[in-house]
Amino acid sequence: MSSRRGSSTVLLPSGQTLTTFTKHSQDEEGLPHATKKTMADHLRKYEALFNLTPQRMRMVVEAFKESLELGLSKPNQVVPMIPTYVFGWPSSKEKGNYLAVDLGGTNLRVCLVTLEGEGKFQITQAKYRLTEEQKQDEGQKLFDFCGECLKAFVDTHRAEGHIGKDEVLPLGFTFSYPCAQERIDHGVLIRWTKGFGAPNTEGHDVVAMFRESLAKMSVPAEVVALTCDTTGTLIASHYVNPKTRIACIFGTGCNAAYMEHVRDIPKIAQLGIDPDMEMAINCEWGAFDSFEHENLPRTKYDQIIDETSNKPGEQAFEKLISGRYLGEILRLIICELIDEGVLFLGQNTYKLEIPYCFDTAFLSLMEMDPTDELLMIIGIFNHFFAVETTLAERQFFRALAKLVARRAARLSACGIAAIVSKMGYLDEGCSVGADGSLYNKYPNFAERIHEGLHDIFGEKGKNIVTYHAEDGSGIGSAIVAAMTKDRKTANIYPNL
Ligand code: BGC
């Protein structure tokens, strides 16, 4: 009997290419693996755990709305609803050269942005990968690294004549971790998220720390504004699409920002800001349902992730949604089935037992596998984890990936729905600028959010449309810096 062979080549997150070959699935009959029927039985169990009914989603939305209101009314609430001191939308007349530094979950990015007005801009940038050690090392060292990279970048652009010899450029600093702000160039880190743990940073003003590093290295830049990636995304997206009302990030972490009336932010009433003005709110919604865990449908895998994380109890919503955790959820299910003797009997599975070894990008590749035999999935399990799989198992893994990612998208829809409903945007409709690796790269993530919005709101849910946002931490941060300079020059709340 001749065996059929297929092959498939793919670029992996690590930058390597993976080519997989397989024989026809008849060849798998000899393997002591789980049968199609067993896998289908297990799948039903997980479907029940990860499925979110429209009714359950509406309950989450109601609880979410209450948390948003509470965060606006009093300081130090679970969802902090941070006033950003970004007053209203950009005018599209913002112009000039700005530096933007973005300390993200994975990379440090430094940018030179030229705003040309009317939604036009130019950007040059450099990216530096952050190591796991840097994320846990002394906080000031992290800011020193930002300063060093910025210095090298500015020196290069000076030498090339893009930055004047004695020019001190205004800088927007995107720091995407929850910070309590008293004014736009100040932010006390409430807590690290996304696996960061650098000591001596929580409870400190990160702008002051960054300024210290810039001074140490004589970098010719003046930090004008501190923003978060979501606020930057909100502003940058509105700059090019004025129908934008909300911005979301679905990446290593997840969060949203929107524009609020100052009169509806009772906790800053004492500042005496004109109640008719608007201010962007950085929701930090990843914290929804933290500590009490009353509203979100957590499975035992979610609980394990939480309890074994460096921040137990915190970022409850983010832990069910963001790219940092989805792969780990799937890995925990696989490990459970290995322990029960359902999967990979007789094979050495030690590689699968390493926490966080199962990248969320694998789920995305598994869902995208176009072959009948699921060659991509064979490749992933073979190449990275040294285990053989049967077709029934591969179909099961793909179905699991879909369950986990679909739940994430539907919960994301709940967050969006809470803001839409709170702000009364449903009838008129609105655009939601969204960014982040899950949103941009995970197949059908956006469609699943839209399906979720439809399940929550019915036909009207179609009025809420997400779209791929403008670069918030580069362009957005520069626009925020420009808006701030213009506002202070015009003497509008110059101390904020
Ligand atoms: C952070 C937010 C950020 C989000 C997306 C979360 O972990 O707390 O500030 O906007 O990740 O990057």
XYZ file of C-alpha atoms and ligand atoms in Angstrom:
508
model
C 0.000 0.000 0.000
C 1.434 3.358 -0.930
C 1.321 6.124 1.588
C 0.198 9.628 0.641
C 2.424 12.435 1.802
C 1.602 16.075 2.298
C 3.773 18.990 3.350
C 3.318 22.470 4.683
C 5.764 25.285 5.512
C 5.110 28.103 7.920
C 6.948 31.007 9.528
C 6.894 30.550 13.297
C 6.747 33.282 15.956
C 10.425 32.598 16.719
C 11.314 33.530 13.134
C 12.189 29.923 12.172
C 10.423 28.143 9.339
C 8.760 24.877 10.031
C 8.102 22.340 7.300
C 5.940 19.410 8.223
C 5.527 16.163 6.320
C 3.114 13.492 7.213
C 1.863 10.181 6.023
C -1.807 9.550 5.535
C -3.663 9.108 8.793
C -4.031 5.346 8.139
C -0.437 5.131 9.293
C -1.497 6.350 12.710
C -3.604 3.313 13.492
C -0.754 1.655 15.292
C -0.371 4.472 17.796
C -1.965 3.905 21.222
C -3.766 7.216 21.054
C -7.163 8.478 21.992
C -9.912 7.576 19.542
C -12.189 9.933 17.718
C -15.077 9.030 20.018
C -13.116 9.650 23.230
C -11.942 13.004 21.935
C -15.488 14.007 20.986
C -16.691 13.104 24.486
C -13.988 15.259 26.046
C -14.698 18.110 23.710
C -18.315 18.245 24.872
C -17.118 18.688 28.448
C -14.897 21.628 27.497
C -17.588 23.160 25.321
C -19.835 23.318 28.355
C -17.056 24.997 30.368
C -16.003 27.606 27.821
C -19.293 28.433 26.152
C -20.820 31.813 27.013
C -24.538 32.179 26.373
C -25.963 35.564 25.344
C -27.805 35.665 28.669
C -24.611 35.131 30.643
C -22.881 37.781 28.547
C -25.597 40.313 29.350
C -25.104 39.610 33.056
C -21.378 40.242 32.688
C -22.117 43.503 30.843
C -24.359 44.756 33.661
C -21.771 43.990 36.338
C -19.082 45.553 34.148
C -21.087 48.770 33.813
C -21.420 49.012 37.578
C -17.656 48.595 37.981
C -16.985 51.337 35.433
C -19.334 53.726 37.276
C -17.782 52.881 40.609
C -14.287 53.503 39.265
C -15.356 56.947 38.061
C -17.009 57.849 41.327
C -14.286 56.964 43.864
C -10.503 56.542 43.823
C -8.817 53.159 44.328
C -11.572 50.955 42.923
C -11.099 47.535 41.319
C -11.445 48.993 37.809
C -9.460 52.200 38.365
C -10.951 54.309 35.495
C -7.916 56.568 35.348
C -8.441 60.216 34.355
C -5.681 60.845 31.809
C -5.704 64.682 31.541
C -6.047 64.264 27.790
C -8.772 66.854 27.260
C -11.040 66.068 24.336
C -10.243 64.982 20.803
C -7.332 66.163 18.700
C -8.085 69.068 16.369
C -6.097 67.490 13.502
C -4.112 70.721 13.422
C -1.417 69.346 15.724
C 1.967 69.734 14.072
C 5.674 69.390 14.761
C 8.400 66.907 15.667
C 7.926 64.663 18.683
C 9.668 61.741 20.260
C 7.633 58.787 21.460
C 8.900 56.055 23.761
C 6.750 52.978 24.265
C 7.609 50.527 27.019
C 5.330 47.656 26.003
C 4.850 44.095 27.221
C 7.373 42.649 24.764
C 9.369 45.458 23.176
C 10.702 48.913 23.798
C 10.035 51.173 20.838
C 11.417 54.651 20.234
C 9.963 56.837 17.504
C 10.478 60.183 15.860
C 7.085 61.426 14.731
C 6.437 64.412 12.502
C 2.829 65.537 12.698
C 1.887 67.350 9.528
C -1.719 68.216 10.401
C -5.000 67.025 8.821
C -4.454 63.448 9.873
C -1.058 63.214 8.173
C 2.197 62.199 9.811
C 5.572 60.566 9.278
C 7.241 58.164 11.637
C 10.705 56.605 11.969
C 11.242 54.057 14.679
C 13.540 51.517 16.291
C 12.514 48.481 18.343
C 14.420 46.717 21.096
C 13.361 43.359 22.504
C 12.994 43.251 26.305
C 14.457 40.222 28.015
C 12.631 38.331 30.769
C 15.458 39.367 33.154
C 14.913 43.054 32.408
C 11.252 42.702 33.313
C 12.221 41.488 36.794
C 15.360 43.584 37.312
C 15.569 46.778 39.395
C 13.012 49.355 38.089
C 15.473 52.210 37.608
C 17.575 49.936 35.387
C 14.591 49.458 33.105
C 14.230 53.221 32.693
C 17.992 53.538 32.193
C 17.666 51.055 29.333
C 14.870 53.217 27.838
C 17.144 56.243 28.191
C 20.121 54.489 26.548
C 18.065 53.314 23.576
C 16.543 56.750 23.148
C 19.968 58.379 23.303
C 21.334 56.103 20.581
C 18.249 56.816 18.456
C 18.444 60.597 18.898
C 22.199 60.625 18.189
C 21.647 58.786 14.905
C 18.866 61.127 13.812
C 20.884 64.161 14.804
C 23.831 62.962 12.754
C 21.470 62.471 9.804
C 20.074 65.976 10.255
C 16.491 64.971 11.171
C 16.864 66.519 14.620
C 18.492 69.954 15.060
C 21.839 70.221 16.891
C 20.498 71.997 19.978
C 16.892 70.888 19.646
C 15.223 69.460 22.766
C 12.239 67.502 21.512
C 8.978 67.089 23.414
C 8.382 63.449 24.260
C 5.276 61.325 24.791
C 5.955 58.373 27.064
C 3.682 55.368 26.588
C 3.788 53.241 29.680
C 1.068 50.605 29.426
C 0.595 49.577 33.028
C -1.954 51.074 35.412
C -0.706 54.382 36.830
C -2.597 56.807 39.052
C -2.179 60.247 37.485
C -2.472 63.619 39.218
C -1.513 65.436 36.031
C -0.481 64.442 32.545
C 3.244 64.226 33.203
C 2.931 62.131 36.334
C 1.898 58.544 37.064
C 2.337 56.361 40.117
C 2.481 52.713 39.095
C -0.434 50.971 40.813
C 0.707 47.472 39.866
C 2.769 45.731 37.257
C 0.807 43.567 34.817
C 1.710 41.195 31.938
C 4.329 39.344 33.983
C 6.519 42.364 34.804
C 7.809 42.480 38.348
C 10.678 45.028 38.426
C 11.126 45.949 42.102
C 11.038 49.522 43.424
C 8.651 50.734 40.748
C 5.155 50.043 42.113
C 4.138 53.059 44.190
C 6.673 55.301 42.399
C 6.161 58.060 39.838
C 7.403 56.468 36.614
C 7.802 59.835 34.874
C 10.187 60.981 37.613
C 12.127 57.714 37.238
C 12.318 58.095 33.469
C 13.388 61.751 33.761
C 16.165 60.686 36.120
C 17.476 58.263 33.479
C 17.222 60.879 30.718
C 19.148 63.394 32.825
C 21.817 60.809 33.678
C 22.412 60.208 29.982
C 21.922 63.832 28.887
C 19.191 62.917 26.406
C 17.811 66.099 24.783
C 14.126 65.273 25.370
C 11.456 66.704 27.597
C 8.738 64.324 28.853
C 5.517 66.233 28.195
C 2.935 63.513 28.621
C 2.552 60.031 30.053
C -0.004 57.890 28.221
C -1.117 54.339 28.044
C -1.335 52.426 24.726
C -5.150 52.521 24.811
C -5.363 56.291 25.321
C -2.817 56.774 22.542
C -4.829 54.444 20.322
C -8.025 56.349 21.066
C -6.447 59.662 20.092
C -4.534 58.377 17.046
C -7.585 56.538 15.730
C -9.787 59.576 16.109
C -7.136 61.677 14.350
C -7.724 59.586 11.210
C -11.309 58.354 11.813
C -13.408 60.880 13.763
C -16.229 58.335 14.299
C -13.975 56.563 16.814
C -15.336 56.665 20.367
C -13.575 53.756 22.055
C -10.128 52.160 21.710
C -9.116 48.689 22.826
C -5.909 46.735 22.993
C -6.048 42.952 22.692
C -2.403 41.935 22.883
C -0.154 40.599 25.641
C -2.513 42.527 27.919
C -5.964 43.950 27.328
C -7.553 47.290 28.083
C -9.823 50.046 26.768
C -10.047 53.838 26.769
C -12.884 56.194 25.834
C -13.805 59.870 26.118
C -15.866 60.869 29.171
C -17.586 64.095 30.232
C -15.782 65.667 33.151
C -19.155 66.071 34.902
C -19.447 62.274 34.935
C -16.114 61.759 36.695
C -17.163 62.614 40.282
C -13.832 61.587 41.772
C -12.050 64.583 40.216
C -14.772 67.145 41.016
C -12.407 68.852 43.495
C -10.101 69.887 40.617
C -12.720 72.381 39.460
C -12.434 71.458 35.773
C -15.233 72.775 33.546
C -17.832 69.961 33.752
C -18.668 70.325 30.064
C -15.143 69.448 29.001
C -14.239 65.932 27.995
C -11.367 63.809 29.237
C -10.051 60.449 28.043
C -10.422 57.691 30.591
C -7.964 54.817 30.678
C -10.290 52.144 32.077
C -7.666 49.527 32.962
C -10.519 47.079 32.505
C -8.165 44.104 32.725
C -8.753 44.380 36.474
C -12.514 43.793 36.221
C -13.734 41.201 38.752
C -10.300 40.939 40.401
C -10.050 39.533 43.931
C -13.773 38.813 44.437
C -14.270 36.799 41.251
C -18.021 37.162 41.344
C -18.935 37.811 37.747
C -16.642 36.103 35.292
C -17.016 32.469 34.263
C -13.664 31.173 35.529
C -12.742 27.551 34.936
C -10.283 25.624 37.072
C -7.590 26.322 34.433
C -8.152 30.063 34.859
C -7.841 29.617 38.598
C -4.549 27.756 38.248
C -3.182 30.515 36.000
C -4.231 33.107 38.517
C -2.890 31.313 41.571
C 0.468 30.516 39.988
C 0.950 33.995 38.501
C 3.209 36.650 40.026
C 0.031 38.631 40.791
C -2.621 36.260 42.194
C -6.112 37.746 42.354
C -5.244 40.630 40.015
C -6.151 41.319 36.361
C -8.962 38.736 36.451
C -10.540 39.853 33.158
C -7.189 40.127 31.369
C -6.232 36.612 32.447
C -9.240 35.191 30.542
C -8.582 37.215 27.424
C -5.102 38.367 26.634
C -2.428 36.766 24.508
C -0.197 36.175 27.481
C -2.593 33.566 28.882
C -4.589 31.818 26.110
C -1.812 29.383 25.202
C -1.338 28.529 28.857
C -5.053 27.754 29.266
C -4.836 25.254 26.420
C -1.624 23.764 27.783
C -3.243 23.182 31.175
C -6.112 21.294 29.554
C -3.677 19.158 27.568
C -1.686 18.411 30.733
C -4.849 17.405 32.548
C -5.667 14.917 29.787
C -2.105 13.605 29.854
C -2.446 13.015 33.609
C -5.756 11.227 33.065
C -4.076 8.935 30.548
C -6.197 10.199 27.666
C -3.430 11.815 25.590
C 0.076 10.769 24.536
C 0.156 7.472 26.474
C 3.629 5.976 26.307
C 5.205 9.169 24.992
C 7.540 11.481 26.859
C 5.584 14.688 27.433
C 8.070 16.613 29.588
C 8.313 19.430 27.054
C 4.610 20.140 27.407
C 4.913 20.339 31.161
C 6.831 23.631 31.169
C 4.529 26.523 32.176
C 3.882 29.040 29.411
C 5.677 26.908 26.783
C 2.554 26.823 24.622
C 2.545 30.159 22.834
C -0.805 31.739 21.967
C 0.554 32.033 18.408
C 0.276 28.207 18.250
C -3.480 28.445 18.829
C -3.662 30.906 16.016
C -1.638 28.636 13.694
C -3.766 25.657 14.689
C -6.973 27.471 13.813
C -5.466 28.595 10.499
C -4.247 25.158 9.403
C -5.732 24.746 5.919
C -4.913 21.054 5.405
C -7.295 18.122 5.907
C -4.658 16.228 7.827
C -3.825 19.276 9.986
C -0.171 19.229 9.045
C 0.560 22.441 10.884
C -0.618 20.901 14.134
C 1.515 17.832 13.519
C 4.457 20.178 13.047
C 3.824 22.142 16.223
C 3.545 19.069 18.443
C 6.439 17.293 16.758
C 8.857 20.133 16.437
C 8.310 21.934 19.727
C 7.072 19.208 22.049
C 8.437 16.007 20.493
C 5.121 14.155 20.568
C 3.141 12.361 17.856
C -0.534 13.098 17.366
C -3.430 11.351 15.658
C -5.852 13.142 13.403
C -8.589 12.841 16.054
C -6.330 14.517 18.601
C -5.375 17.283 16.213
C -9.011 17.992 15.462
C -9.627 18.085 19.180
C -6.750 20.543 19.779
C -8.012 22.794 17.042
C -11.534 22.729 18.493
C -10.105 23.536 21.934
C -8.143 26.498 20.560
C -11.370 27.769 19.057
C -13.238 27.425 22.360
C -10.580 29.308 24.324
C -10.166 32.091 21.752
C -13.896 32.441 21.154
C -14.522 32.881 24.869
C -11.817 35.574 24.913
C -13.439 37.427 22.012
C -16.924 37.178 23.521
C -15.704 38.496 26.864
C -13.992 41.315 24.988
C -17.371 42.073 23.428
C -18.829 42.298 26.961
C -16.287 44.983 27.883
C -17.001 46.997 24.739
C -20.741 46.575 25.279
C -20.444 47.916 28.833
C -18.837 51.168 27.599
C -21.260 51.455 24.661
C -24.241 50.959 26.902
C -22.937 53.308 29.622
C -22.282 56.050 27.086
C -25.496 55.493 25.086
C -23.692 54.853 21.790
C -25.855 51.958 20.644
C -28.503 53.734 18.552
C -26.151 56.123 16.848
C -23.415 53.505 16.511
C -19.695 54.023 16.860
C -16.298 52.860 15.696
C -13.962 51.067 18.059
C -10.275 51.301 17.160
C -8.597 48.054 18.171
C -4.987 46.951 18.156
C -2.749 44.227 19.569
C -1.520 40.865 18.354
C -4.721 38.970 19.184
C -6.886 41.430 17.332
C -4.531 41.751 14.377
C -3.280 38.221 13.968
C -5.652 35.740 15.560
C -8.027 34.405 12.887
C -11.627 35.562 13.323
C -11.001 37.431 16.565
C -12.747 40.555 15.253
C -15.628 38.523 13.742
C -16.134 36.777 17.068
C -16.261 40.115 18.880
C -18.894 41.313 16.412
C -20.857 38.097 16.830
C -20.690 38.678 20.604
C -21.970 42.246 20.255
C -24.846 40.903 18.189
C -25.644 38.306 20.848
C -25.676 41.007 23.531
C -27.558 43.760 21.733
C -29.426 41.944 18.939
C -29.551 43.642 15.516
C -28.369 46.970 16.960
C -25.112 45.298 17.911
C -24.173 45.736 14.249
C -23.931 49.492 14.854
C -20.768 48.910 16.844
C -17.880 48.203 14.523
C -14.314 47.481 15.502
C -11.506 48.250 13.077
C -7.741 48.026 13.039
C -6.561 51.135 14.867
C -3.775 53.579 14.216
C -0.511 53.106 16.052
C -1.397 54.473 19.466
C 1.903 54.253 21.233
C 3.830 55.990 18.455
C 1.526 58.385 16.606
C -1.013 58.566 19.432
C 1.574 59.380 22.045
C 3.033 62.128 19.827
C -0.425 63.639 19.260
C -1.089 63.583 23.003
C 2.230 65.369 23.565
C 1.278 67.942 20.908
C -2.216 68.449 22.390
C -0.660 68.933 25.811
C 1.851 71.505 24.578
C -0.898 73.409 22.753
C -3.169 73.288 25.802
C -0.489 74.559 28.150
C 0.505 77.313 25.723
C -3.149 78.342 25.647
C -3.067 78.372 29.459
C -5.844 75.787 29.820
C -5.325 73.965 33.114
C -1.549 74.396 32.751
C -0.866 72.582 36.029
C -2.673 69.418 35.001
C -2.140 47.141 31.170
C -2.750 48.286 30.412
C -2.491 48.104 28.926
C -2.901 46.727 28.465
C -2.605 46.503 26.989
C -2.559 45.804 30.596
O -1.911 44.770 31.246
O -2.501 47.200 32.529
O -2.234 49.512 30.839
O -3.215 49.088 28.222
O -2.232 45.758 29.216
O -1.269 46.670 26.708
